Tab-separated table of C-alpha atoms and ligand atoms in Angstrom:
chain	number	residue	atom	x	y	z
A	1	MET	CA	127.623	-46.736	169.624
A	2	ASP	CA	125.689	-45.105	166.809
A	3	LYS	CA	123.979	-42.725	169.155
A	4	THR	CA	122.822	-39.403	167.843
A	5	ILE	CA	123.422	-36.455	170.141
A	6	ILE	CA	122.038	-33.016	169.461
A	7	THR	CA	122.497	-30.292	172.036
A	8	PRO	CA	123.564	-26.684	171.562
A	9	TRP	CA	127.123	-27.784	172.409
A	10	GLU	CA	127.437	-31.121	170.666
A	11	VAL	CA	126.105	-32.638	167.468
A	12	LYS	CA	127.062	-36.222	166.718
A	13	GLY	CA	125.807	-39.118	164.651
A	14	ASN	CA	123.187	-39.373	161.949
A	15	VAL	CA	120.640	-36.616	162.100
A	16	ASP	CA	117.133	-37.745	161.209
A	17	TYR	CA	115.343	-34.442	160.628
A	18	ASN	CA	111.861	-35.940	160.528
A	19	LYS	CA	112.449	-37.533	163.881
A	20	LEU	CA	113.758	-34.216	165.197
A	21	ILE	CA	110.555	-32.475	164.151
A	22	SER	CA	108.510	-34.742	166.384
A	23	GLU	CA	111.066	-34.956	169.205
A	24	PHE	CA	111.605	-31.194	169.408
A	25	GLY	CA	107.957	-30.415	168.710
A	26	VAL	CA	108.699	-28.005	165.862
A	27	SER	CA	106.544	-27.779	162.718
A	28	LYS	CA	107.321	-28.262	159.058
A	29	ILE	CA	107.137	-25.200	156.844
A	30	ASP	CA	104.029	-25.877	154.773
A	31	GLU	CA	102.753	-24.460	151.476
A	32	SER	CA	100.584	-21.750	152.971
A	33	LEU	CA	103.496	-20.437	155.027
A	34	MET	CA	105.733	-20.487	151.946
A	35	LYS	CA	103.077	-18.389	150.199
A	36	GLN	CA	102.976	-15.927	153.066
A	37	ILE	CA	106.760	-15.580	152.972
A	38	GLU	CA	106.674	-15.170	149.192
A	39	LYS	CA	103.967	-12.534	149.447
A	40	HIS	CA	106.257	-10.363	151.569
A	41	ALA	CA	109.663	-11.274	150.177
A	42	GLY	CA	108.638	-11.297	146.524
A	43	GLU	CA	110.497	-14.580	146.045
A	44	ILE	CA	111.338	-17.789	147.854
A	45	HIS	CA	114.942	-18.281	148.945
A	46	HIS	CA	116.495	-21.509	147.675
A	47	PHE	CA	117.081	-22.582	151.296
A	48	LEU	CA	113.293	-22.648	151.642
A	49	ARG	CA	112.657	-24.245	148.247
A	50	ARG	CA	115.117	-26.990	149.150
A	51	ASN	CA	113.967	-27.478	152.720
A	52	ILE	CA	117.309	-26.435	154.181
A	53	PHE	CA	115.311	-24.178	156.462
A	54	PHE	CA	112.854	-26.936	157.186
A	55	ALA	CA	111.082	-26.223	160.462
A	56	HIS	CA	109.620	-23.409	162.535
A	57	ARG	CA	107.707	-22.365	165.588
A	58	ASP	CA	104.890	-19.814	165.354
A	59	LEU	CA	105.908	-18.447	161.951
A	60	LYS	CA	102.315	-17.638	161.036
A	61	PHE	CA	101.890	-15.616	164.210
A	62	PHE	CA	105.149	-13.801	163.456
A	63	PHE	CA	104.054	-12.792	159.960
A	64	ASP	CA	100.684	-11.628	161.215
A	65	GLU	CA	102.494	-9.294	163.621
A	66	TYR	CA	104.990	-8.327	160.926
A	67	GLU	CA	102.078	-7.205	158.774
A	68	LYS	CA	101.160	-4.802	161.566
A	69	GLY	CA	104.735	-3.464	161.629
A	70	ASN	CA	105.325	-5.038	164.981
A	71	ALA	CA	108.295	-7.342	164.561
A	72	PHE	CA	112.060	-7.804	164.756
A	73	MET	CA	114.641	-10.574	164.224
A	74	TYR	CA	117.285	-12.031	166.471
A	75	THR	CA	120.164	-14.412	165.823
A	76	GLY	CA	123.649	-14.944	167.200
A	77	CYS	CA	127.188	-16.237	167.157
A	78	GLY	CA	129.253	-17.996	169.794
A	79	PRO	CA	132.812	-16.702	169.293
A	80	SER	CA	135.269	-19.528	169.959
A	81	GLY	CA	137.033	-20.062	166.631
A	82	PRO	CA	136.997	-19.095	162.970
A	83	ILE	CA	133.650	-18.924	161.168
A	84	HIS	CA	132.980	-21.826	158.804
A	85	MET	CA	130.591	-22.158	155.889
A	86	GLY	CA	128.002	-23.877	158.110
A	87	HIS	CA	127.639	-20.833	160.366
A	88	ALA	CA	127.494	-18.593	157.329
A	89	THR	CA	124.457	-20.348	155.833
A	90	VAL	CA	122.172	-19.311	158.703
A	91	TRP	CA	123.384	-15.730	158.497
A	92	MET	CA	123.073	-15.575	154.696
A	93	PHE	CA	119.452	-16.521	155.106
A	94	THR	CA	118.992	-14.013	157.920
A	95	LYS	CA	120.452	-11.306	155.705
A	96	TRP	CA	118.029	-12.274	152.950
A	97	LEU	CA	115.129	-11.938	155.390
A	98	GLN	CA	116.430	-8.553	156.496
A	99	ASP	CA	116.784	-7.330	152.899
A	100	LYS	CA	113.398	-8.583	151.806
A	101	LEU	CA	111.371	-7.762	154.896
A	102	GLY	CA	113.248	-4.691	156.122
A	103	LEU	CA	113.459	-6.087	159.633
A	104	ASP	CA	115.643	-4.883	162.457
A	105	LEU	CA	118.097	-7.571	163.515
A	106	TRP	CA	119.572	-8.042	166.972
A	107	PHE	CA	122.777	-10.037	166.727
A	108	GLN	CA	124.087	-11.566	169.936
A	109	PHE	CA	127.723	-12.534	170.495
A	110	THR	CA	127.848	-14.967	173.389
A	111	ASP	CA	131.438	-14.526	174.530
A	112	ASP	CA	130.322	-15.495	178.042
A	113	GLU	CA	128.948	-18.794	176.727
A	114	LYS	CA	132.138	-19.773	174.964
A	115	PHE	CA	134.231	-18.828	177.977
A	116	LEU	CA	132.036	-20.949	180.236
A	117	PHE	CA	131.663	-23.987	177.994
A	118	LYS	CA	135.099	-24.208	176.347
A	119	ASP	CA	138.530	-24.654	177.754
A	120	LYS	CA	139.656	-21.266	176.421
A	121	SER	CA	140.855	-18.076	178.045
A	122	MET	CA	138.847	-14.872	177.930
A	123	ASP	CA	141.648	-13.276	175.886
A	124	GLU	CA	141.309	-15.913	173.226
A	125	ILE	CA	137.522	-15.591	173.162
A	126	GLN	CA	137.843	-11.799	172.747
A	127	LYS	CA	140.145	-12.318	169.782
A	128	TRP	CA	137.545	-14.577	168.119
A	129	LEU	CA	134.802	-12.147	169.018
A	130	TYR	CA	136.558	-9.455	166.970
A	131	GLU	CA	137.312	-11.817	164.074
A	132	ASN	CA	133.764	-13.206	164.010
A	133	MET	CA	132.177	-9.755	164.054
A	134	LEU	CA	134.128	-8.918	160.889
A	135	ASP	CA	132.705	-11.990	159.149
A	136	VAL	CA	129.163	-11.147	160.182
A	137	ILE	CA	129.500	-7.575	158.911
A	138	ALA	CA	131.102	-8.810	155.673
A	139	LEU	CA	127.988	-10.845	154.900
A	140	GLY	CA	126.293	-7.542	154.168
A	141	PHE	CA	123.843	-6.790	156.965
A	142	ASP	CA	122.365	-3.293	157.003
A	143	PRO	CA	124.276	-1.230	159.604
A	144	LYS	CA	121.203	0.928	160.278
A	145	LYS	CA	119.069	-2.091	161.083
A	146	THR	CA	121.594	-4.426	162.726
A	147	HIS	CA	122.520	-4.174	166.384
A	148	PHE	CA	125.324	-6.226	167.907
A	149	LEU	CA	124.914	-7.237	171.528
A	150	ILE	CA	128.056	-8.594	173.155
A	151	ASP	CA	127.151	-10.370	176.359
A	152	THR	CA	130.086	-9.210	178.499
A	153	LYS	CA	130.073	-5.666	177.039
A	154	HIS	CA	126.332	-5.127	177.167
A	155	ALA	CA	125.945	-6.797	180.533
A	156	GLY	CA	124.724	-3.479	181.945
A	157	ILE	CA	121.487	-3.658	179.969
A	158	MET	CA	121.295	-7.435	179.612
A	159	TYR	CA	121.873	-8.635	183.147
A	160	PRO	CA	118.805	-6.980	184.714
A	161	GLU	CA	116.686	-8.769	182.096
A	162	ALA	CA	118.571	-12.068	182.320
A	163	ILE	CA	117.869	-12.393	186.039
A	164	LYS	CA	114.143	-12.002	185.381
A	165	VAL	CA	114.407	-14.994	183.062
A	166	ALA	CA	116.641	-16.932	185.440
A	167	LYS	CA	114.162	-16.519	188.276
A	168	LYS	CA	111.596	-18.476	186.239
A	169	ILE	CA	113.878	-21.424	185.403
A	170	THR	CA	114.811	-24.215	187.780
A	171	PHE	CA	117.975	-26.314	187.816
A	172	SER	CA	115.829	-29.315	187.042
A	173	THR	CA	114.534	-27.653	183.849
A	174	VAL	CA	118.018	-26.955	182.483
A	175	LYS	CA	119.131	-30.438	183.456
A	176	SER	CA	116.470	-31.988	181.291
A	177	ALA	CA	116.586	-29.404	178.469
A	178	PHE	CA	120.374	-29.504	178.066
A	179	GLY	CA	121.461	-32.728	179.736
A	180	PHE	CA	123.347	-30.866	182.482
A	181	THR	CA	124.564	-32.669	185.596
A	182	ASN	CA	125.663	-31.673	189.095
A	183	GLU	CA	129.170	-31.377	187.667
A	184	ASN	CA	128.262	-28.415	185.421
A	185	ASN	CA	129.860	-25.135	186.424
A	186	LEU	CA	127.509	-22.458	187.770
A	187	GLY	CA	127.847	-20.185	184.772
A	188	THR	CA	126.699	-22.821	182.316
A	189	ILE	CA	123.557	-23.362	184.357
A	190	PHE	CA	122.713	-19.645	184.217
A	191	PHE	CA	123.722	-19.126	180.613
A	192	THR	CA	120.444	-19.837	178.801
A	193	SER	CA	118.983	-16.778	180.559
A	194	MET	CA	121.455	-14.631	178.590
A	195	GLN	CA	120.546	-16.250	175.296
A	196	ALA	CA	116.879	-15.496	176.040
A	197	VAL	CA	117.420	-11.759	176.507
A	198	PRO	CA	117.667	-10.519	172.880
A	199	ALA	CA	114.297	-12.180	172.198
A	200	PHE	CA	112.652	-9.411	174.262
A	201	LEU	CA	115.246	-6.688	175.001
A	202	PRO	CA	114.078	-4.692	171.930
A	203	ASN	CA	110.630	-4.535	173.571
A	204	ILE	CA	112.146	-3.047	176.710
A	205	ILE	CA	114.151	-0.523	174.679
A	206	ALA	CA	111.224	0.475	172.431
A	207	GLY	CA	108.654	0.315	175.205
A	208	LYS	CA	106.296	-1.905	173.215
A	209	LYS	CA	105.393	-5.542	172.782
A	210	MET	CA	106.742	-6.934	169.498
A	211	ALA	CA	107.031	-10.332	167.870
A	212	CYS	CA	110.502	-11.821	167.494
A	213	LEU	CA	111.736	-14.237	164.811
A	214	ILE	CA	114.888	-16.255	165.477
A	215	PRO	CA	116.591	-17.872	162.482
A	216	HIS	CA	118.924	-20.571	163.808
A	217	ALA	CA	120.342	-24.057	163.242
A	218	ILE	CA	118.168	-26.701	164.865
A	219	ASP	CA	120.679	-27.481	167.655
A	220	GLN	CA	119.855	-24.144	169.346
A	221	ASP	CA	116.193	-25.054	169.737
A	222	PRO	CA	116.439	-26.224	173.379
A	223	HIS	CA	117.372	-22.670	174.417
A	224	PHE	CA	114.342	-21.237	172.740
A	225	ARG	CA	112.015	-23.946	174.009
A	226	VAL	CA	112.912	-22.779	177.512
A	227	THR	CA	112.689	-19.116	176.441
A	228	ARG	CA	109.222	-19.680	175.017
A	229	ASP	CA	108.010	-21.031	178.343
A	230	VAL	CA	109.348	-18.073	180.277
A	231	LEU	CA	108.630	-14.995	178.122
A	232	PRO	CA	104.830	-14.902	178.454
A	233	LYS	CA	105.338	-14.896	182.225
A	234	LEU	CA	107.343	-11.681	181.761
A	235	GLY	CA	104.711	-10.062	179.548
A	236	HIS	CA	106.302	-10.797	176.152
A	237	TYR	CA	105.265	-12.936	173.207
A	238	LYS	CA	106.839	-16.336	172.753
A	239	PRO	CA	109.594	-15.889	170.143
A	240	ALA	CA	108.960	-17.497	166.764
A	241	SER	CA	111.770	-19.350	165.070
A	242	ILE	CA	112.835	-20.726	161.708
A	243	GLN	CA	115.296	-23.584	161.799
A	244	SER	CA	117.903	-24.935	159.437
A	245	MET	CA	119.522	-28.279	158.890
A	246	PHE	CA	123.281	-28.552	159.258
A	247	LEU	CA	125.629	-28.173	156.368
A	248	PRO	CA	127.147	-31.677	156.263
A	249	GLY	CA	130.787	-32.125	157.226
A	250	LEU	CA	133.142	-32.506	154.259
A	251	GLY	CA	133.995	-35.998	155.452
A	252	GLY	CA	130.461	-37.188	154.848
A	253	MET	CA	127.164	-37.030	156.602
A	254	LYS	CA	127.371	-40.485	158.067
A	255	GLU	CA	130.021	-39.656	160.636
A	256	ASP	CA	128.953	-36.216	161.676
A	257	GLY	CA	125.645	-34.484	161.189
A	258	LYS	CA	127.075	-31.021	161.399
A	259	LEU	CA	130.023	-29.349	159.792
A	260	SER	CA	132.466	-29.450	162.611
A	261	SER	CA	135.319	-27.021	163.113
A	262	SER	CA	137.206	-29.520	165.210
A	263	THR	CA	137.774	-32.219	162.565
A	264	GLY	CA	140.039	-30.165	160.295
A	265	GLU	CA	137.487	-30.629	157.560
A	266	ALA	CA	135.607	-27.369	157.680
A	267	ILE	CA	136.021	-24.533	155.213
A	268	TYR	CA	136.561	-21.227	156.946
A	269	LEU	CA	135.538	-17.861	155.599
A	270	THR	CA	139.168	-16.828	155.842
A	271	ASP	CA	140.597	-19.767	153.844
A	272	ASP	CA	142.496	-18.837	150.701
A	273	LYS	CA	141.610	-20.375	147.364
A	274	LYS	CA	144.372	-22.975	147.410
A	275	THR	CA	143.327	-24.197	150.832
A	276	VAL	CA	139.709	-24.462	149.728
A	277	ARG	CA	140.700	-26.505	146.702
A	278	LYS	CA	142.944	-28.765	148.742
A	279	LYS	CA	140.315	-29.411	151.406
A	280	ILE	CA	137.554	-30.199	148.930
A	281	MET	CA	139.726	-32.410	146.730
A	282	LYS	CA	141.116	-34.273	149.706
A	283	TYR	CA	138.210	-34.531	152.144
A	284	ALA	CA	134.882	-34.078	150.349
A	285	PHE	CA	133.207	-37.464	150.585
A	286	SER	CA	132.482	-38.725	147.094
A	287	GLY	CA	129.430	-40.570	145.806
A	288	GLY	CA	131.366	-41.628	142.735
A	289	GLN	CA	132.391	-45.099	141.625
A	290	ALA	CA	135.800	-46.633	142.274
A	291	THR	CA	137.061	-46.473	138.706
A	292	LEU	CA	136.464	-44.178	135.765
A	293	GLU	CA	134.942	-46.959	133.660
A	294	GLU	CA	132.584	-47.955	136.412
A	295	HIS	CA	131.582	-44.354	136.998
A	296	ARG	CA	130.806	-43.777	133.328
A	297	LYS	CA	128.756	-46.974	133.289
A	298	LYS	CA	126.878	-46.836	136.608
A	299	GLY	CA	127.006	-43.132	137.427
A	300	GLY	CA	127.554	-41.484	140.814
A	301	ASN	CA	125.239	-41.032	143.778
A	302	PRO	CA	124.593	-37.318	144.392
A	303	ASP	CA	122.504	-38.073	147.485
A	304	ILE	CA	125.567	-39.094	149.470
A	305	ASP	CA	128.103	-36.963	147.624
A	306	VAL	CA	129.136	-34.100	149.874
A	307	SER	CA	130.140	-31.779	147.009
A	308	TYR	CA	126.670	-32.139	145.545
A	309	GLN	CA	125.085	-31.668	148.953
A	310	TRP	CA	127.090	-28.481	149.419
A	311	LEU	CA	125.943	-27.231	146.016
A	312	ARG	CA	122.361	-27.595	147.250
A	313	PHE	CA	123.336	-24.881	149.725
A	314	PHE	CA	125.509	-22.709	147.499
A	315	GLU	CA	124.264	-23.050	143.902
A	316	GLU	CA	121.198	-20.842	143.808
A	317	ASP	CA	120.147	-21.679	140.252
A	318	ASP	CA	117.726	-24.622	140.277
A	319	ASN	CA	118.342	-25.440	136.620
A	320	LYS	CA	122.096	-25.567	137.046
A	321	LEU	CA	121.745	-27.727	140.128
A	322	LYS	CA	119.369	-30.104	138.383
A	323	LYS	CA	121.763	-30.512	135.474
A	324	ILE	CA	124.635	-31.277	137.838
A	325	TYR	CA	122.452	-33.853	139.605
A	326	GLU	CA	121.481	-35.575	136.373
A	327	ASP	CA	124.936	-35.470	134.819
A	328	TYR	CA	126.499	-36.929	137.933
A	329	LYS	CA	123.890	-39.633	138.230
A	330	SER	CA	124.291	-40.623	134.596
A	331	GLY	CA	128.068	-40.792	134.857
A	332	LYS	CA	128.636	-37.925	132.455
A	333	LEU	CA	130.077	-35.774	135.242
A	334	LEU	CA	133.056	-37.195	137.144
A	335	SER	CA	133.701	-36.775	140.885
A	336	GLY	CA	136.747	-34.591	140.263
A	337	GLU	CA	134.717	-32.367	137.955
A	338	LEU	CA	131.911	-32.087	140.471
A	339	LYS	CA	134.408	-31.126	143.158
A	340	GLN	CA	135.863	-28.480	140.850
A	341	ILE	CA	132.393	-26.930	140.391
A	342	LEU	CA	132.128	-26.635	144.170
A	343	VAL	CA	135.675	-25.252	144.508
A	344	ASP	CA	134.893	-22.506	141.977
A	345	LYS	CA	131.586	-21.683	143.642
A	346	ILE	CA	133.069	-21.393	147.136
A	347	ASN	CA	136.125	-19.487	145.966
A	348	ALA	CA	134.030	-16.930	144.093
A	349	PHE	CA	132.005	-16.361	147.248
A	350	LEU	CA	135.073	-16.157	149.504
A	351	LYS	CA	136.908	-13.744	147.227
A	352	GLN	CA	134.121	-11.188	147.619
A	353	HIS	CA	133.646	-12.034	151.293
A	354	GLN	CA	137.294	-11.471	152.124
A	355	LYS	CA	137.250	-8.085	150.387
A	356	ASN	CA	134.176	-7.112	152.402
A	357	ARG	CA	135.870	-8.395	155.514
A	358	GLU	CA	138.766	-5.967	155.106
A	359	LYS	CA	136.320	-3.083	154.817
A	360	ALA	CA	134.366	-4.339	157.821
A	361	LYS	CA	137.191	-3.239	160.134
A	362	ASP	CA	136.120	0.388	159.724
A	363	LYS	CA	132.437	-0.394	160.132
A	364	LEU	CA	132.479	-2.193	163.467
A	365	ASP	CA	131.464	0.858	165.421
A	366	GLN	CA	128.279	1.286	163.361
A	367	PHE	CA	127.114	-2.195	164.320
A	368	ILE	CA	127.770	-2.345	168.041
A	369	PHE	CA	124.646	-1.321	169.919
A	370	LYS	CA	124.782	1.964	171.791
A	371	GLN	CA	122.045	2.905	174.130
B	1	LIG	N1	124.679	-20.165	171.231
B	1	LIG	C1	124.970	-19.868	169.853
B	1	LIG	C2	126.274	-20.589	169.445
B	1	LIG	O1	126.916	-21.212	170.223
B	1	LIG	C3	125.078	-18.397	169.614
B	1	LIG	C4	123.741	-17.716	169.684
B	1	LIG	C5	123.346	-16.782	170.612
B	1	LIG	C6	122.653	-17.872	168.791
B	1	LIG	N2	122.096	-16.360	170.364
B	1	LIG	C7	121.625	-17.006	169.273
B	1	LIG	C8	122.453	-18.651	167.654
B	1	LIG	C9	120.409	-16.939	168.609
B	1	LIG	C10	121.232	-18.567	167.012
B	1	LIG	C11	120.222	-17.716	167.486
B	1	LIG	O2	126.674	-20.521	168.312
């Protein structure tokens, strides 16, 4: 009934992140790692300060290689619909890492995956591929250091590597890693081999052995657990990763751990300001009291209030966030006012994003990898 499901294709129920750390076998980001990141970045991103990026694999190893100039990053996007704020958080952080560390980024678009796993035509997936690429570019990645790999377009260089991975993975491994059954179509069984490829393709292209860091939301971890087992057998390092929590759904964290695009309660990067306001006012789960008098007297609960939880992601200023927390808790700030703060924050971001997105149309060619 209240079962929690977390796979790369489905996230449901209450997500207990501490439990995930032990179940997935990832590690918490500790103080000494924070220091190492700060040493190189010159600052600590608020996603790290607030534990939104909360776990990792082999981050210390990655930074040791980075210090030798021997490192790159890899992340990706599955194009099957419009991009929502939840997707954007991982990429904002990835962009920050790129800016601060000067890393090359390989960005995979898994159009094959979405075709295989969703009931959608290839034409529709290609439309979303184009739309999603614009959003990624609009977030401000460096065109000189960012290389888009589109699975069906770059199959010529990816497939020969993917089959090397596939040869080392059995059906029984993907069954247990992803919960697949005999009913799964053939393509889905093969797919994780494609998602493994960008974690070492740059080595093949550059002709050297480099360390890879994958920023991603925690649901993608099963792919990289499998990848980590296989890559040393092919002469590459295990990829390191840094993993984020999910941005909660507007409807509240209790029902859905992840911001879902299918509930009609996500905010898309292409939403106009009226739509954003309407969605937040109507759907954002409130931690406020039932009446104004009660709220003034008892105060609200920011820990379950989705608008507050979203501000943890999108209000960078710790002092401002702290004041909002205290004012809401004391009853000084009302739920409607808190929602308005979030509306203004998101709309300011989207206004700039949508301008960048228009300009991105002329930049596409600079981002798509050419051999
Ligand atoms: N499978 C991911 C999705 O469905 C897309 C993806 C491909 C990805 N490669 C990645 C995500 C690497 C994070 C890191 O959205």
